[in-house]
XYZ file of C-alpha atoms in Angstrom:
612
model
C -148.129 41.174 -11.394
C -146.962 41.461 -7.835
C -146.652 44.604 -6.043
C -143.258 46.072 -4.315
C -143.862 47.955 -1.099
C -141.193 50.572 0.417
C -139.723 49.330 3.971
C -142.120 49.995 6.602
C -140.334 52.199 9.337
C -142.750 51.076 11.766
C -142.141 47.312 10.891
C -141.310 44.669 13.581
C -137.788 44.697 12.392
C -137.567 48.578 12.851
C -138.992 47.969 16.415
C -136.379 45.282 17.043
C -133.598 47.590 16.018
C -134.804 50.049 18.653
C -134.826 47.331 21.129
C -131.377 46.426 20.121
C -130.234 49.930 20.868
C -131.438 49.671 24.239
C -129.540 46.061 24.648
C -126.180 47.596 23.380
C -126.660 50.325 26.104
C -126.981 47.390 28.662
C -123.754 45.934 27.339
C -122.011 49.385 27.795
C -123.112 49.600 31.099
C -122.045 46.123 32.284
C -120.400 46.421 35.523
C -116.924 45.675 36.195
C -116.346 42.698 38.664
C -119.112 40.842 37.313
C -118.863 37.173 37.222
C -117.478 36.333 33.772
C -119.443 32.937 33.618
C -122.732 34.975 33.679
C -121.492 37.295 31.055
C -120.603 34.154 29.027
C -124.046 32.712 29.784
C -125.874 35.682 28.593
C -123.775 35.787 25.401
C -124.778 32.154 24.778
C -128.380 32.944 25.320
C -128.214 35.760 22.778
C -126.530 33.348 20.308
C -129.024 30.750 20.611
C -131.781 33.400 20.168
C -130.237 34.350 16.742
C -129.990 30.541 15.508
C -131.983 30.245 12.193
C -132.713 26.692 13.060
C -131.400 25.154 9.877
C -128.280 23.356 11.151
C -128.416 20.886 14.081
C -125.132 22.116 15.633
C -126.281 25.610 16.040
C -129.838 24.920 16.691
C -129.240 21.972 19.189
C -125.940 22.437 20.205
C -125.889 26.044 21.787
C -128.946 25.422 23.850
C -127.051 22.162 25.381
C -123.942 24.479 25.832
C -126.334 26.995 27.713
C -127.675 24.052 29.765
C -124.173 22.833 30.876
C -123.137 26.485 31.544
C -126.407 27.083 33.705
C -125.357 23.541 35.616
C -122.212 25.151 36.529
C -123.478 28.431 37.835
C -126.117 26.721 39.903
C -123.347 24.312 41.550
C -124.615 21.176 40.010
C -121.740 20.370 37.890
C -118.358 18.412 37.910
C -114.871 18.450 36.550
C -116.517 16.185 33.708
C -118.882 18.996 32.616
C -115.978 21.041 31.329
C -114.784 18.281 29.516
C -118.259 17.851 28.080
C -118.533 21.664 27.244
C -115.041 21.634 25.560
C -115.978 18.841 23.253
C -119.399 20.044 22.324
C -117.910 23.387 21.628
C -115.288 21.716 19.233
C -117.891 19.952 17.377
C -120.116 22.914 17.064
C -117.115 25.167 15.674
C -116.246 22.470 13.175
C -119.739 21.631 12.047
C -121.980 24.639 12.134
C -123.026 26.067 8.863
C -122.763 30.071 9.822
C -120.874 32.416 12.196
C -123.817 32.237 14.503
C -123.011 28.692 15.451
C -119.168 28.426 14.828
C -118.383 31.788 16.169
C -120.369 31.372 19.482
C -118.704 27.882 20.098
C -115.166 29.666 19.428
C -115.991 32.236 22.286
C -116.881 29.343 24.555
C -113.638 27.673 23.981
C -112.087 30.816 24.498
C -113.638 31.253 27.664
C -113.138 28.225 29.177
C -109.382 28.762 28.373
C -109.275 32.492 29.639
C -111.632 31.882 32.717
C -110.316 28.526 33.701
C -109.722 29.518 37.648
C -113.298 31.057 37.531
C -114.901 27.673 36.206
C -112.884 25.487 38.475
C -113.987 27.773 41.614
C -117.591 27.615 40.626
C -117.553 23.721 40.357
C -115.291 23.234 43.413
C -116.401 25.842 45.782
C -119.768 26.896 44.193
C -118.923 30.616 44.213
C -116.483 33.092 42.248
C -113.069 33.542 43.270
C -112.359 36.145 45.969
C -111.191 38.730 43.447
C -114.801 38.840 41.498
C -116.995 41.339 43.080
C -118.870 44.173 41.498
C -117.338 47.633 41.872
C -118.233 51.258 41.295
C -117.521 51.105 37.629
C -115.647 54.658 37.336
C -113.735 54.170 40.284
C -112.817 50.691 39.169
C -111.901 51.809 35.543
C -109.733 54.776 36.677
C -106.155 53.482 37.235
C -105.600 55.786 40.248
C -109.058 54.742 41.653
C -110.093 58.605 42.074
C -113.299 58.905 44.098
C -115.364 59.900 41.006
C -118.863 59.952 42.531
C -117.492 62.143 45.365
C -115.960 64.708 43.798
C -118.761 65.052 41.110
C -121.192 65.434 43.961
C -118.956 68.136 45.389
C -118.917 70.057 42.051
C -122.653 69.798 42.158
C -122.801 71.549 45.484
C -120.280 74.334 44.149
C -117.432 73.092 46.391
C -114.764 73.128 43.948
C -111.944 73.219 46.312
C -113.360 70.322 48.081
C -113.567 68.511 44.654
C -110.035 69.225 44.026
C -109.028 67.965 47.331
C -110.785 64.810 47.001
C -109.263 64.185 43.611
C -105.740 64.893 45.184
C -106.223 62.150 47.675
C -105.547 59.713 44.684
C -104.270 62.097 41.910
C -102.224 65.157 42.789
C -102.413 66.426 39.157
C -106.109 67.326 38.808
C -105.258 70.078 36.014
C -103.425 67.842 34.069
C -105.947 64.907 34.072
C -108.817 67.459 33.413
C -107.020 68.596 30.387
C -105.572 65.435 28.700
C -106.818 62.238 30.409
C -108.180 59.460 28.278
C -111.032 59.180 30.596
C -111.178 55.296 30.864
C -113.546 56.030 33.820
C -116.454 56.804 31.517
C -116.329 53.382 29.718
C -118.527 51.359 31.959
C -120.618 54.271 33.568
C -123.990 52.900 34.636
C -125.709 55.942 33.175
C -125.185 54.369 29.870
C -128.088 52.326 30.819
C -130.244 55.295 30.624
C -128.833 57.600 27.942
C -125.064 58.047 27.918
C -122.130 58.016 30.150
C -121.124 61.188 32.336
C -118.611 63.769 30.863
C -116.398 62.970 33.979
C -113.267 64.908 32.434
C -115.575 67.688 31.720
C -116.787 67.840 35.313
C -113.152 67.969 36.710
C -112.221 70.248 34.099
C -114.875 72.656 35.610
C -113.498 72.464 39.086
C -110.035 73.279 38.073
C -111.303 76.187 35.750
C -113.248 77.643 38.835
C -110.251 77.587 41.358
C -106.692 76.755 40.197
C -105.342 74.092 42.019
C -102.518 75.903 43.525
C -104.980 77.913 45.465
C -106.409 74.878 47.210
C -104.237 74.065 50.146
C -102.910 70.503 50.227
C -103.309 68.359 53.553
C -100.849 69.033 56.240
C -97.861 66.632 56.005
C -97.051 64.053 58.520
C -94.268 64.480 61.077
C -90.692 63.907 59.361
C -89.679 60.415 59.320
C -85.994 61.378 58.807
C -86.085 59.126 55.630
C -84.905 60.153 52.006
C -86.178 58.835 48.895
C -84.489 59.362 45.565
C -87.250 59.913 42.831
C -85.531 59.705 39.354
C -87.737 61.477 36.787
C -90.076 64.386 37.380
C -92.731 63.588 35.001
C -96.178 62.309 36.317
C -95.141 59.353 37.753
C -92.150 61.014 39.778
C -94.098 63.985 40.699
C -97.034 61.764 42.078
C -94.711 59.607 44.199
C -92.898 62.726 45.465
C -96.176 64.119 46.740
C -97.529 61.301 48.394
C -93.973 60.813 49.978
C -93.698 64.380 51.190
C -97.106 64.068 52.757
C -96.267 60.858 54.614
C -93.450 62.863 56.300
C -90.416 61.340 54.216
C -87.989 63.564 52.289
C -88.458 63.142 48.443
C -85.792 64.162 46.361
C -86.312 64.476 42.345
C -83.466 64.100 39.948
C -84.768 65.885 36.752
C -82.578 66.185 33.893
C -84.166 69.032 32.505
C -84.395 72.596 34.020
C -88.509 72.149 34.494
C -90.684 69.416 35.860
C -93.469 67.883 33.940
C -91.562 65.174 31.716
C -94.217 64.379 28.637
C -96.705 66.646 30.118
C -94.509 69.554 29.493
C -92.451 68.459 26.686
C -94.559 65.963 24.654
C -98.121 67.535 24.945
C -98.771 70.773 22.967
C -99.999 73.831 24.408
C -103.179 73.898 22.482
C -103.889 70.881 24.502
C -102.469 71.425 27.913
C -101.299 74.963 28.625
C -97.833 75.010 30.609
C -99.361 77.671 32.662
C -102.002 75.287 33.740
C -99.542 72.415 34.363
C -97.655 74.860 36.543
C -100.598 75.219 38.709
C -100.622 71.506 39.738
C -96.701 71.539 40.154
C -96.853 74.347 42.655
C -99.289 72.425 44.552
C -97.357 69.262 44.727
C -94.205 71.139 45.544
C -95.888 72.596 48.644
C -96.550 69.015 50.134
C -93.846 67.993 52.687
C -90.275 68.139 52.203
C -89.526 68.026 48.586
C -86.188 68.789 46.970
C -85.593 69.261 43.268
C -82.316 68.668 41.508
C -82.898 70.118 38.204
C -80.379 69.658 35.076
C -79.328 66.409 36.548
C -78.829 63.329 34.271
C -78.780 60.224 36.233
C -75.990 58.031 34.823
C -74.034 61.072 33.386
C -73.951 63.620 36.111
C -74.533 61.252 38.864
C -74.485 57.403 39.192
C -77.381 54.896 39.900
C -75.084 53.381 42.413
C -74.316 56.581 44.151
C -77.950 57.382 44.485
C -78.776 53.804 45.622
C -76.025 54.099 48.313
C -77.336 57.666 49.513
C -80.873 57.177 49.795
C -83.168 54.782 51.911
C -85.227 53.902 48.724
C -85.212 54.802 44.942
C -87.902 55.073 42.552
C -87.153 55.086 38.772
C -89.776 56.932 36.887
C -87.634 58.043 33.797
C -90.636 57.780 31.491
C -90.107 57.005 27.668
C -89.060 60.173 25.911
C -86.853 58.918 23.115
C -88.720 58.411 19.705
C -88.324 55.408 17.766
C -86.960 55.622 14.326
C -87.680 53.560 10.830
C -85.134 51.555 9.015
C -85.945 53.122 5.963
C -83.733 53.829 2.673
C -82.776 57.674 2.876
C -83.811 57.807 6.537
C -80.773 59.637 7.185
C -81.988 62.756 4.722
C -82.201 66.114 6.121
C -85.443 67.554 7.660
C -86.325 64.044 8.821
C -86.807 63.748 12.598
C -88.719 62.414 15.558
C -92.031 63.733 16.098
C -91.173 63.214 19.824
C -87.967 65.594 19.412
C -89.962 68.046 17.385
C -92.707 68.315 20.184
C -89.812 68.543 22.905
C -88.008 71.648 21.109
C -91.740 73.285 20.913
C -92.050 72.373 24.703
C -88.665 74.349 24.999
C -89.990 77.286 23.237
C -88.131 76.632 19.862
C -91.086 76.490 17.547
C -89.789 75.234 13.968
C -90.739 77.523 11.007
C -92.679 75.206 8.484
C -94.296 78.097 6.432
C -95.007 77.089 3.003
C -93.612 73.497 3.673
C -95.559 70.173 3.041
C -95.103 67.865 6.258
C -95.652 64.347 6.432
C -96.054 62.585 9.817
C -95.711 58.858 10.066
C -97.886 57.274 12.580
C -101.030 56.943 13.881
C -101.083 57.642 17.656
C -101.682 60.611 19.700
C -98.031 61.615 19.121
C -98.493 61.796 15.362
C -101.920 63.708 15.726
C -100.081 66.179 18.206
C -96.834 66.516 15.860
C -99.565 66.994 12.797
C -101.504 69.475 14.440
C -98.515 71.577 15.719
C -96.693 71.229 12.242
C -100.198 73.058 10.922
C -99.632 75.706 13.809
C -96.039 76.195 12.612
C -97.191 77.420 9.162
C -96.938 74.273 7.176
C -98.719 74.767 3.778
C -100.019 71.053 4.021
C -99.735 68.246 6.692
C -100.387 64.795 5.962
C -100.521 61.699 8.305
C -99.187 58.513 6.578
C -100.262 55.354 8.322
C -100.248 51.651 7.408
C -103.399 50.643 8.785
C -106.792 51.923 8.688
C -108.180 54.844 10.444
C -110.343 52.493 12.691
C -107.127 50.922 13.888
C -105.251 54.130 14.830
C -104.354 54.277 18.428
C -105.181 57.973 18.939
C -108.310 59.167 20.585
C -111.140 59.345 18.114
C -111.436 63.072 19.402
C -107.620 63.793 18.345
C -108.122 62.207 15.047
C -111.519 64.127 14.259
C -109.787 67.462 15.704
C -107.039 66.931 13.200
C -109.118 66.384 10.213
C -111.304 69.611 11.038
C -108.017 71.479 10.923
C -107.258 70.444 7.356
C -104.922 67.517 8.073
C -105.020 64.569 5.632
C -105.130 61.052 6.616
C -103.488 58.830 3.976
C -104.070 55.355 5.492
C -103.378 51.906 4.402
C -99.947 53.150 3.203
C -96.730 51.515 4.605
C -93.493 53.644 4.353
C -90.993 52.044 1.847
C -88.296 54.991 1.397
C -87.367 58.639 1.891
C -86.179 60.278 -1.363
C -83.760 62.825 -1.327
C -82.921 66.078 -3.395
C -79.441 67.079 -4.469
C -79.104 68.900 -1.054
C -79.554 65.609 0.977
C -82.930 66.749 2.380
C -86.183 64.749 2.030
C -88.122 65.656 -1.183
C -90.845 62.647 -0.788
C -91.941 59.703 1.133
C -92.359 56.411 -0.723
C -94.953 54.289 0.359
C -96.510 51.050 -0.702
C -100.362 50.763 -0.476
C -101.932 48.265 1.820
C -104.928 45.934 2.073
C -106.181 44.885 5.323
C -105.991 41.277 6.420
C -106.315 38.831 9.180
C -105.959 39.703 12.671
C -102.775 39.702 14.664
C -102.119 38.562 18.298
C -102.810 41.924 19.621
C -106.385 41.699 18.407
C -105.825 44.234 15.437
C -106.291 43.280 11.695
C -102.912 42.996 9.942
C -102.085 45.129 6.693
C -100.358 43.381 3.850
C -98.911 44.922 0.816
C -101.665 45.463 -1.813
C -101.259 44.552 -5.609
C -100.661 48.482 -6.396
C -97.948 50.294 -7.448
C -95.940 52.268 -4.734
C -96.960 56.000 -4.449
C -94.665 59.074 -4.095
C -95.943 61.642 -1.369
C -94.040 65.237 -2.266
C -92.852 66.624 1.317
C -90.264 68.817 2.739
C -90.568 67.602 6.243
C -91.001 64.029 7.724
C -91.935 63.705 11.237
C -91.577 59.944 12.546
C -94.256 59.021 15.389
C -93.914 55.135 15.533
C -93.535 54.681 19.308
C -90.898 55.848 22.126
C -87.921 54.305 23.770
C -86.613 54.181 27.056
C -82.752 55.188 28.065
C -82.129 52.185 30.191
C -78.511 51.788 29.856
C -77.300 53.177 33.235
C -79.930 51.367 35.079
C -79.104 47.992 33.443
C -75.385 48.463 34.255
C -76.659 48.956 37.791
C -78.390 45.819 37.797
C -82.091 46.661 36.876
C -83.432 43.830 34.621
C -85.202 44.924 31.501
C -87.603 43.023 29.079
C -88.671 44.293 25.687
C -86.968 47.638 26.462
C -88.780 48.157 29.908
C -87.807 47.660 33.303
C -88.844 44.437 35.139
C -91.251 45.327 38.026
C -94.155 43.983 39.807
C -97.542 45.237 40.080
C -96.295 46.928 43.242
C -93.587 48.542 41.240
C -90.897 46.882 43.257
C -87.730 45.775 41.492
C -87.159 42.335 42.990
C -83.730 41.669 42.289
C -82.651 45.175 44.212
C -84.058 45.756 47.839
C -85.403 49.151 47.867
C -85.503 49.951 44.475
C -88.967 50.754 42.576
C -89.855 51.627 39.030
C -92.872 52.563 37.439
C -94.838 54.748 34.658
C -93.773 54.152 31.028
C -90.152 53.060 31.866
C -91.959 49.816 33.084
C -94.847 49.566 31.019
C -93.953 51.182 27.944
C -95.591 54.301 26.723
C -99.079 54.459 28.164
C -101.251 57.285 29.577
C -100.486 60.123 32.130
C -103.247 58.674 34.444
C -101.485 55.338 34.504
C -98.317 56.857 35.345
C -99.962 58.759 38.279
C -101.307 55.624 39.570
C -97.869 53.953 39.270
C -96.585 56.897 41.259
C -99.260 56.771 44.002
C -98.799 52.825 43.986
C -94.990 53.254 44.423
C -95.360 55.841 47.365
C -97.456 53.577 49.282
C -95.095 50.558 48.919
C -92.045 52.472 49.402
C -93.829 53.510 52.636
C -94.331 49.979 53.528
C -90.926 49.094 52.581
C -89.647 51.599 55.272
C -91.501 49.936 58.042
C -94.552 52.283 58.084
C -98.161 52.675 57.403
C -99.035 56.096 56.908
C -102.674 57.302 56.425
C -103.609 60.692 54.739
C -106.186 63.055 55.186
C -107.708 64.286 52.094
C -109.340 67.556 53.846
C -112.428 66.638 51.763
C -115.600 64.515 52.227
C -117.994 63.217 49.548
C -121.718 64.689 50.435
C -124.769 62.429 51.051
C -126.305 61.020 48.112
C -129.319 62.799 46.959
C -132.071 60.915 45.009
C -131.215 60.048 41.423
C -132.089 62.001 38.424
C -133.472 59.354 36.230
C -134.871 61.624 33.349
C -133.084 60.586 30.076
C -130.822 63.753 29.225
C -128.228 64.540 26.566
C -124.640 64.438 27.488
C -123.049 67.801 27.708
C -119.707 67.768 25.656
C -116.816 70.052 25.829
C -116.946 72.295 22.712
C -113.785 73.744 21.146
C -112.897 77.067 19.268
C -113.466 77.035 15.670
C -110.904 75.040 13.466
C -110.347 77.983 11.248
C -109.129 80.096 14.160
C -107.373 77.484 16.472
C -105.089 75.906 13.843
C -103.514 79.542 13.724
C -102.177 79.557 17.223
C -101.221 77.512 20.137
C -103.585 78.881 22.498
C -105.969 76.207 24.350
C -108.575 74.840 22.046
C -111.287 74.058 24.313
C -114.245 76.058 25.605
C -115.076 76.196 29.319
C -118.248 74.565 30.571
C -120.966 76.865 31.466
C -122.350 76.588 35.274
C -125.550 75.170 33.766
C -123.908 72.532 31.717
C -121.679 71.868 34.674
C -124.835 71.384 37.080
C -126.720 69.349 34.537
C -123.983 66.936 34.095
C -123.280 66.770 37.586
C -126.861 66.023 38.290
C -126.832 62.948 35.909
C -124.537 61.118 38.261
C -126.404 57.827 39.904
C -124.272 57.611 42.779
C -123.131 54.362 42.160
C -120.761 54.567 45.453
C -124.039 54.711 47.473
C -126.920 53.122 45.294
C -126.704 49.547 44.125
C -124.074 46.690 44.373
C -121.212 49.084 43.984
C -119.133 49.858 47.180
C -116.067 51.802 48.039
C -113.406 49.274 49.023
C -112.346 50.079 52.286
C -114.575 53.188 52.463
C -113.322 56.578 51.768
C -110.999 56.910 54.662
C -108.169 54.716 52.653
């Protein structure tokens, strides 16, 4: 009789698992700007190493693909090599026994199509195209290209005003981003190679917590140019453009339809995530930069026409955002107590907090707006709050941290449930949401698995209030009548934010990209200001009043990442006070000390230096 043994935690497989964890960190730390062909070559090598050797297409075919790709990288290939690679990959895709073979071949075919320009450049010029070069990961991944290593170093030297000014060189809303930025800068942090990415947002928040942004003087504005630029919309894109235009010496006039600036930062993000008193710190600093005038309560297209503004100003930047909530075409959607989550959040932003005491609230959607609406509903006294989403939790577009916080605050996620209809009571108000259970299916064009109806009966979800959070629309009609082209509900503008059809008109932020993040809107405002300045015939340079310190020797000791903690869920869900706890001095200094200063050490360099 043969014996059966327990798994050995010290076995070779267990040791390989540890090695794979290090391999995973390598992948996370892959620097942006790396030659895509070298990445594909590394993937091929990894795939060939996984082959079991049972089928010829995988066992022999993948190494042959590897040799062909190596010849391209070495400059020894011709255009016929590409044809050979494609034919071989198709054969492996169609004949390999398992996913190791056929999925690897699919990835090669996709790479040949996606990186066609790079393949041709390597064959004809024996090098990457000019736009392929390694960069500082965090700066490159930040849409506004903020000098992150520089301001982290200033935080580490206790120069918080210097850190704020260095941030403001590219982003005049340091407090806003410290509170609510989705921190894409952390995705490729090279610190991943050692332990974990830096908490970049946490360090930015520490800086603005030590000294409010409006207590740090902005740089002195250039001499007045006599030019006037209309900025339509006082959200993050509009305020950013006005700030830089003001520093350049131009007069920026912001047309804002409400009585306060901020856009969705004020009227879309709840106070518990971003206290409005902190937003006002950024706004006061922005308004101190040069000649900036605000025309409040002015709805362009109603109170004044776009044509009138175009004729009265030297240039126009349209940054109206996407602040109208989309609706769902459901039977019963006209029931009472059914509204857009965007409208509900805006009312709260105006100080009109709804009373949901003893009510059950259902939120439809899976993005950050849905999380904000659900968590706000709980703070408005709701007895129960449920989020209904037609996909899986893994497919939600909301930040993982926001989903986790919602769950901790007692909000139920009802995933794989597609809204079918809204049931009304005799008074005409909603009494339930009818949903069709879903099952997950094949991936769609956007790269997410598609839901489809499951063979199950629809379910009834009793509720007193329904909040719809399925996206946002742009009020574009007055601008379309003026002549600005639109596509899929957004203005058509180039990467330089210029509207080619109308000289002197620029558009950026959510109204040009569709609903996105605050940092992307800020980046658009910065780009627009630069290009408006060029359009007017100038090429102004701005002084940040701050310099990055000299790089110190790296701290290479593996150290855990310091995360921002939050107030206990049982307390924070009862009010709209800010949920995050501040970093301690020790946490901030330890975290700042983990930065590897990729702007100085290694291949990453700042494009154009720090005087741009």
